[in-house]
Short mmCIF file of N, CA and C in Angstrom, two decimals:
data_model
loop_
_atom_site.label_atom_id
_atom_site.label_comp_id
_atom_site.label_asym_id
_atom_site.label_seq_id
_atom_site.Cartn_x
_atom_site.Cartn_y
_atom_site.Cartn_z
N UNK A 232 -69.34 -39.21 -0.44
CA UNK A 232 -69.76 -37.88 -0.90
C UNK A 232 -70.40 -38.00 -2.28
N UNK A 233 -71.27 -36.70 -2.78
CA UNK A 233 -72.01 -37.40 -3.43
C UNK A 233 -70.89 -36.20 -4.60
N UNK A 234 -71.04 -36.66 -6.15
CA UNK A 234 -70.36 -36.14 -7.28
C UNK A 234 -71.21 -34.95 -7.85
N UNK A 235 -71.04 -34.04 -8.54
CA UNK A 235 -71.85 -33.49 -9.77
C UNK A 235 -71.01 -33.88 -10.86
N UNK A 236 -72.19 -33.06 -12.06
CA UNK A 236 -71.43 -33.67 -13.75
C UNK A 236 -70.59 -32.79 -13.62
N UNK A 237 -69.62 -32.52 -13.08
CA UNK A 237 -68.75 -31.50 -13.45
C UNK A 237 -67.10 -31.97 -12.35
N UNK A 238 -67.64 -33.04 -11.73
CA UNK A 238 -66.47 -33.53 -11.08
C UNK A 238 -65.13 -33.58 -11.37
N UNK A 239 -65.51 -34.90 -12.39
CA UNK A 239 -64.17 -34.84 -13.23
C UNK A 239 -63.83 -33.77 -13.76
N UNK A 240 -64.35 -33.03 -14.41
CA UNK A 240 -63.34 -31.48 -14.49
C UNK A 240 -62.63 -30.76 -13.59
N UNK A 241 -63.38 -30.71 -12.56
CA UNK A 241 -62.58 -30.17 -11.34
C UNK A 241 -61.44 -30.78 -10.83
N UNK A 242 -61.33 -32.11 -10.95
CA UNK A 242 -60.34 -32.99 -10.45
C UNK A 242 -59.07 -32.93 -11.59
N UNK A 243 -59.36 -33.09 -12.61
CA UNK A 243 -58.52 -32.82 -14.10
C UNK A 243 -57.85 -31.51 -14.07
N UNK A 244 -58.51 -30.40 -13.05
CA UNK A 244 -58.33 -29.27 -13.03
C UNK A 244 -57.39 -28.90 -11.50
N UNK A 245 -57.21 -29.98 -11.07
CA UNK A 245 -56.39 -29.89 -9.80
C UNK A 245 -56.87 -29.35 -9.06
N UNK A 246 -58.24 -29.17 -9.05
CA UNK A 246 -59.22 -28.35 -7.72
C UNK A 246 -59.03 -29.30 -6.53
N UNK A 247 -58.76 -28.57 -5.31
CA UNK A 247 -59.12 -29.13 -4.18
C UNK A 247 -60.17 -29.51 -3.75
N UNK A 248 -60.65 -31.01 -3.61
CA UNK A 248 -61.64 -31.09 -3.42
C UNK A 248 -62.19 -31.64 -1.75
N UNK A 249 -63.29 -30.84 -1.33
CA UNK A 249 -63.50 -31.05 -0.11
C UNK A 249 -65.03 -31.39 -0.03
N UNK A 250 -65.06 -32.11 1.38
CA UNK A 250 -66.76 -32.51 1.92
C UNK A 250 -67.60 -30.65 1.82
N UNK A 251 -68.25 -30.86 1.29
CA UNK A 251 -69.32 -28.99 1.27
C UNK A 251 -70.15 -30.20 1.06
N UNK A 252 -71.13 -30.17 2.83
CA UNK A 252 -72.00 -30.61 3.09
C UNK A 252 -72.68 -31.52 2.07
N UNK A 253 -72.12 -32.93 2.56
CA UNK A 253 -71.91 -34.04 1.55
C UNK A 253 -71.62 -33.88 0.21
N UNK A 254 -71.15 -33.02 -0.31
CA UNK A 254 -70.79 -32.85 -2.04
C UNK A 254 -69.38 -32.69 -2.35
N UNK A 255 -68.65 -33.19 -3.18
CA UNK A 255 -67.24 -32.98 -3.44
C UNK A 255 -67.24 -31.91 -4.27
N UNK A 256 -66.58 -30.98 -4.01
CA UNK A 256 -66.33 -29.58 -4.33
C UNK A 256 -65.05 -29.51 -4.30
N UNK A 257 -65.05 -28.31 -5.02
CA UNK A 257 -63.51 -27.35 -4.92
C UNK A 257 -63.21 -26.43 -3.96
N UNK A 258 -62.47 -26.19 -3.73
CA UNK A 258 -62.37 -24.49 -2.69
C UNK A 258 -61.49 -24.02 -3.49
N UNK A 259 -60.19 -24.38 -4.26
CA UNK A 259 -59.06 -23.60 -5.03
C UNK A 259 -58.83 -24.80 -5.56
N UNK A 260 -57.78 -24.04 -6.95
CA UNK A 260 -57.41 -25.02 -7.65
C UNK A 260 -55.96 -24.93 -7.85
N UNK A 261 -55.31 -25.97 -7.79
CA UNK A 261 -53.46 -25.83 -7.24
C UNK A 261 -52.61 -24.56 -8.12
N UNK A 262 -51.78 -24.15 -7.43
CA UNK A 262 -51.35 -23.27 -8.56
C UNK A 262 -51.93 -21.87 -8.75
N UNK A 263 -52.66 -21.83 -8.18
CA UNK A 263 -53.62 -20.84 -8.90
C UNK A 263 -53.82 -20.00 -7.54
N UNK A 264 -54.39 -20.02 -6.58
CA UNK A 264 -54.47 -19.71 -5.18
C UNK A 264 -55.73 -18.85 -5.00
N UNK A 265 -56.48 -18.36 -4.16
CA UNK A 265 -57.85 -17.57 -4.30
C UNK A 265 -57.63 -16.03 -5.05
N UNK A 266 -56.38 -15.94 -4.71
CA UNK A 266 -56.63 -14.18 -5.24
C UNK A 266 -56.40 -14.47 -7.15
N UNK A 267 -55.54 -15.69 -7.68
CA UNK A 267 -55.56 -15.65 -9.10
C UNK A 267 -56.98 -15.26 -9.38
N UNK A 268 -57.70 -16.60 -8.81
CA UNK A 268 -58.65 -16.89 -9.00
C UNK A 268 -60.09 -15.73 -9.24
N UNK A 269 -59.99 -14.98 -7.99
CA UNK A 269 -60.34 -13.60 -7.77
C UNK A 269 -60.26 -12.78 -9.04
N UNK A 270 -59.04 -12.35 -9.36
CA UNK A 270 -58.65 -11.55 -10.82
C UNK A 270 -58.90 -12.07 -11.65
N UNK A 271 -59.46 -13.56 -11.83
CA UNK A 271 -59.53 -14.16 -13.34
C UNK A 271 -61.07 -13.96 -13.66
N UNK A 272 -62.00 -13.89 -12.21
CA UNK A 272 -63.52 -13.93 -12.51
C UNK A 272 -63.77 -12.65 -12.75
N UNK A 273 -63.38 -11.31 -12.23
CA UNK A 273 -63.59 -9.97 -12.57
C UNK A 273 -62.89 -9.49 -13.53
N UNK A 274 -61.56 -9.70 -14.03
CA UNK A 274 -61.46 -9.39 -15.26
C UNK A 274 -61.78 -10.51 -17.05
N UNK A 275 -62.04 -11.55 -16.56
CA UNK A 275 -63.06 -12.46 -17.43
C UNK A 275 -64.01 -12.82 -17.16
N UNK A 276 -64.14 -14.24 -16.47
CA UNK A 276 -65.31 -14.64 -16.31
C UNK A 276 -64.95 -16.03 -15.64
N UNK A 277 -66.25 -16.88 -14.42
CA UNK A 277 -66.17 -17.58 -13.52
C UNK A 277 -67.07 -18.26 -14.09
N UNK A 278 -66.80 -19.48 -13.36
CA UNK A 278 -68.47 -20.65 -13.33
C UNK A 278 -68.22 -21.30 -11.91
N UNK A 279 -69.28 -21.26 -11.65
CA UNK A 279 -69.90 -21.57 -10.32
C UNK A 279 -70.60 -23.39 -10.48
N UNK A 280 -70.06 -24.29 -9.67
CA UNK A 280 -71.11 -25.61 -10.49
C UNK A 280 -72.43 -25.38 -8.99
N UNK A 281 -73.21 -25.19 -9.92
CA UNK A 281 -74.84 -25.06 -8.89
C UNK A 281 -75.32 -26.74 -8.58
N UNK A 282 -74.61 -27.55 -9.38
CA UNK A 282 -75.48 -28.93 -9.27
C UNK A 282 -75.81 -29.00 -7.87
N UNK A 283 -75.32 -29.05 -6.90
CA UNK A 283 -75.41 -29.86 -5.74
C UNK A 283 -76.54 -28.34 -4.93
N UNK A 284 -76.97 -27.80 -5.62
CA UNK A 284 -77.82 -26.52 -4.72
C UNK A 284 -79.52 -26.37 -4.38
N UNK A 285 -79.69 -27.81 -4.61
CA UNK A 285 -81.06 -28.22 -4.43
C UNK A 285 -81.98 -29.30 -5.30
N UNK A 286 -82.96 -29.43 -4.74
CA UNK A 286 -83.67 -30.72 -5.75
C UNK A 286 -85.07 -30.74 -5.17
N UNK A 287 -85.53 -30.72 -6.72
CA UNK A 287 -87.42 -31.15 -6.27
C UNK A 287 -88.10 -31.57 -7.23
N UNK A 288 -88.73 -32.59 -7.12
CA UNK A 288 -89.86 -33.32 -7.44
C UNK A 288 -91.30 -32.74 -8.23
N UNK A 289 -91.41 -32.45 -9.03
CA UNK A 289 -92.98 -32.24 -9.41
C UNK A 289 -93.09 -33.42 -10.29
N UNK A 290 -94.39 -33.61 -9.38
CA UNK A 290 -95.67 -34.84 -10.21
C UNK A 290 -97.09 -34.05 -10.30
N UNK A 291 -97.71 -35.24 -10.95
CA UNK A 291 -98.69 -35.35 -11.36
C UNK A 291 -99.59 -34.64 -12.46
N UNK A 292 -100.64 -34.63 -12.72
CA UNK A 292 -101.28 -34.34 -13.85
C UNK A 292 -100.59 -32.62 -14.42
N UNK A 293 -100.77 -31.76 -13.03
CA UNK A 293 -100.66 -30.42 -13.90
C UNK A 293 -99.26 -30.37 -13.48
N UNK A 294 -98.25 -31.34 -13.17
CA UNK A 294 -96.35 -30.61 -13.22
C UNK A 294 -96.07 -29.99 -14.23
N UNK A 295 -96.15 -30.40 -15.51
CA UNK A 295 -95.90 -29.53 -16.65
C UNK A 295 -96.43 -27.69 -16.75
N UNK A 296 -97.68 -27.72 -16.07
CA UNK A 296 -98.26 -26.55 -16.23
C UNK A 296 -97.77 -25.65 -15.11
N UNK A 297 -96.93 -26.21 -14.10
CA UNK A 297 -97.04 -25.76 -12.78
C UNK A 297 -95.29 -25.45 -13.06
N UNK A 298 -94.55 -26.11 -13.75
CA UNK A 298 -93.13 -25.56 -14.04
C UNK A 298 -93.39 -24.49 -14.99
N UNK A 299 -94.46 -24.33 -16.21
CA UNK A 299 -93.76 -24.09 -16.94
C UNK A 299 -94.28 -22.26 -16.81
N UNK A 300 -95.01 -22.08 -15.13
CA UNK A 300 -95.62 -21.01 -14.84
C UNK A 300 -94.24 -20.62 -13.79
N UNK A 301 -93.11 -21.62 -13.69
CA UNK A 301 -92.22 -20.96 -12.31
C UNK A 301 -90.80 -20.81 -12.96
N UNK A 302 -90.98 -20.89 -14.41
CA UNK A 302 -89.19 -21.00 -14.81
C UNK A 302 -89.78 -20.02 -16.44
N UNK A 303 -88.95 -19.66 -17.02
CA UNK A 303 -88.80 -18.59 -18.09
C UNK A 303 -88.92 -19.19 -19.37
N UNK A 304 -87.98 -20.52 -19.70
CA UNK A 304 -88.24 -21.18 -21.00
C UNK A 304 -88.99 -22.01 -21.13
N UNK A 305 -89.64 -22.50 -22.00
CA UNK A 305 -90.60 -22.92 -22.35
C UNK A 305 -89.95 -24.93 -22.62
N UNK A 306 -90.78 -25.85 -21.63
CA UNK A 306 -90.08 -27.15 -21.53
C UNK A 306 -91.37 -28.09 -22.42
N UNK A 307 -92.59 -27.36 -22.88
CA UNK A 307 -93.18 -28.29 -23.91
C UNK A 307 -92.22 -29.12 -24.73
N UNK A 308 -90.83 -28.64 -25.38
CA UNK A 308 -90.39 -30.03 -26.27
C UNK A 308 -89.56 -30.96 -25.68
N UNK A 309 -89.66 -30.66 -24.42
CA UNK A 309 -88.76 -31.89 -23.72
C UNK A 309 -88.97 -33.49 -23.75
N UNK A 310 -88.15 -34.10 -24.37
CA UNK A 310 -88.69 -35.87 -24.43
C UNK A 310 -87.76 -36.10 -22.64
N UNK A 311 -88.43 -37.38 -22.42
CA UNK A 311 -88.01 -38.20 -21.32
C UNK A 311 -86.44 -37.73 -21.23
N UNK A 312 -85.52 -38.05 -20.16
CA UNK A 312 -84.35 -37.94 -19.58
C UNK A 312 -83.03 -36.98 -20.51
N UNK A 313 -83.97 -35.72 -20.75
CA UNK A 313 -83.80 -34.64 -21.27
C UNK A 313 -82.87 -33.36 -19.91
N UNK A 314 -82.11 -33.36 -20.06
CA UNK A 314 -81.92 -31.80 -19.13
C UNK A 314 -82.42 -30.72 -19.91
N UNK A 315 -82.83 -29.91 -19.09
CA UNK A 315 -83.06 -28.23 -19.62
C UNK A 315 -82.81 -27.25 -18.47
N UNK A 316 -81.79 -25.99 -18.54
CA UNK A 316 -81.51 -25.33 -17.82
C UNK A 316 -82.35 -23.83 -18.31
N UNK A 317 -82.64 -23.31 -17.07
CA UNK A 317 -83.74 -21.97 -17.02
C UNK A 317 -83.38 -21.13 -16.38
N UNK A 318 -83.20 -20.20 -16.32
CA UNK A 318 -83.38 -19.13 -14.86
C UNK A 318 -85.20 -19.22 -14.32
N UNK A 319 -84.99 -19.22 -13.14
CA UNK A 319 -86.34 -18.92 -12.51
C UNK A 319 -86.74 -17.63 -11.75
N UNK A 320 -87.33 -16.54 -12.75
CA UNK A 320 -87.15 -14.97 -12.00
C UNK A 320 -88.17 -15.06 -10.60
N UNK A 321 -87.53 -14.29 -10.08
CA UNK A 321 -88.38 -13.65 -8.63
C UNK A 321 -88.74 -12.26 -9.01
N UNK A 322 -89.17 -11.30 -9.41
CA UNK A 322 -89.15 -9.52 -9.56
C UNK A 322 -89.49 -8.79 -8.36
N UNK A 323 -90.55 -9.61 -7.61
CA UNK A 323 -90.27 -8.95 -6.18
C UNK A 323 -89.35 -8.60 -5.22
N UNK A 324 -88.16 -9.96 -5.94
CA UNK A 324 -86.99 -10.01 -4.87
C UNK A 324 -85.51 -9.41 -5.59
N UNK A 325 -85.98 -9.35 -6.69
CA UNK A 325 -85.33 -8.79 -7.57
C UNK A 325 -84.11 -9.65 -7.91
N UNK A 326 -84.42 -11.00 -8.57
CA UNK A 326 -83.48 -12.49 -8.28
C UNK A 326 -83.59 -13.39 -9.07
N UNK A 327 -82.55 -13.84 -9.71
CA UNK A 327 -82.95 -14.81 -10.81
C UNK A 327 -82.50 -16.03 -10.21
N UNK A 328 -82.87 -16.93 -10.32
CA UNK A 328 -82.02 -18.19 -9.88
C UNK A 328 -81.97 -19.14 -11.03
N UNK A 329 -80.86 -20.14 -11.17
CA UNK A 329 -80.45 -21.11 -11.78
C UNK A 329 -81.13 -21.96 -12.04
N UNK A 330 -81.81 -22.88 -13.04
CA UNK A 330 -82.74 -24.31 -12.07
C UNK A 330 -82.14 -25.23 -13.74
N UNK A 331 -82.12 -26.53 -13.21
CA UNK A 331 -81.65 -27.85 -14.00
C UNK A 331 -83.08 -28.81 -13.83
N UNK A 332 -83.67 -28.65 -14.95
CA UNK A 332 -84.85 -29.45 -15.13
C UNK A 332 -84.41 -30.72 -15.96
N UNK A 333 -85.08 -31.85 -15.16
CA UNK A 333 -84.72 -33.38 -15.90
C UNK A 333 -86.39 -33.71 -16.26
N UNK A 334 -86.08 -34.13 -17.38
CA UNK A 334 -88.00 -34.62 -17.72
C UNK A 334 -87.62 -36.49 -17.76
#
């Protein structure tokens, strides 16, 4: 199965971890059971790990120009093996999505 950067936390965290279509994930974390869990994201706050929720490739001459027209922040100062995280709006669909850019 394949890991995200966030593995070892989950495991440190006594999350159950299961195959979600080749990715080691959590479903609950011991102790805790879905409904804690439930009350802890609506009356605080949750994180979701998105790593494992897709992947793509842009090359060539205009990739830079062609991301930096499909995601919100601006990745001109990115050096080589840089992460940068963006939302990428939709307004038609009325939808933001997550995206993890590696330069």
């Amino acid at each position: 199965m394949k890991k995200t950067p966030l593995y070892e936390q989950h495991v440190n965290l006594k999350g159950k971890v299961v195959d979600f279509g080749g990715w080691a994930l959590p479903i609950e974390y011991q102790g805790q059971g879905i409904l804690v869990e439930h009350e802890a994201v609506r009356t605080a706050a949750g994180l979701f790990d998105v790593s494992h929720m897709g992947e793509v490739t842009v090359k060539g001459p205009d990739a830079e120009k062609f991301i930096q027209k499909m995601i919100v922040n601006d990745i001109s100062p990115m050096s080589n093996f840089q992460i940068y995280y963006s939302p990428m709006c939709y307004p038609e669909l009325v939808k933001v999505i997550p995206v993890k850019i590696i330069a």
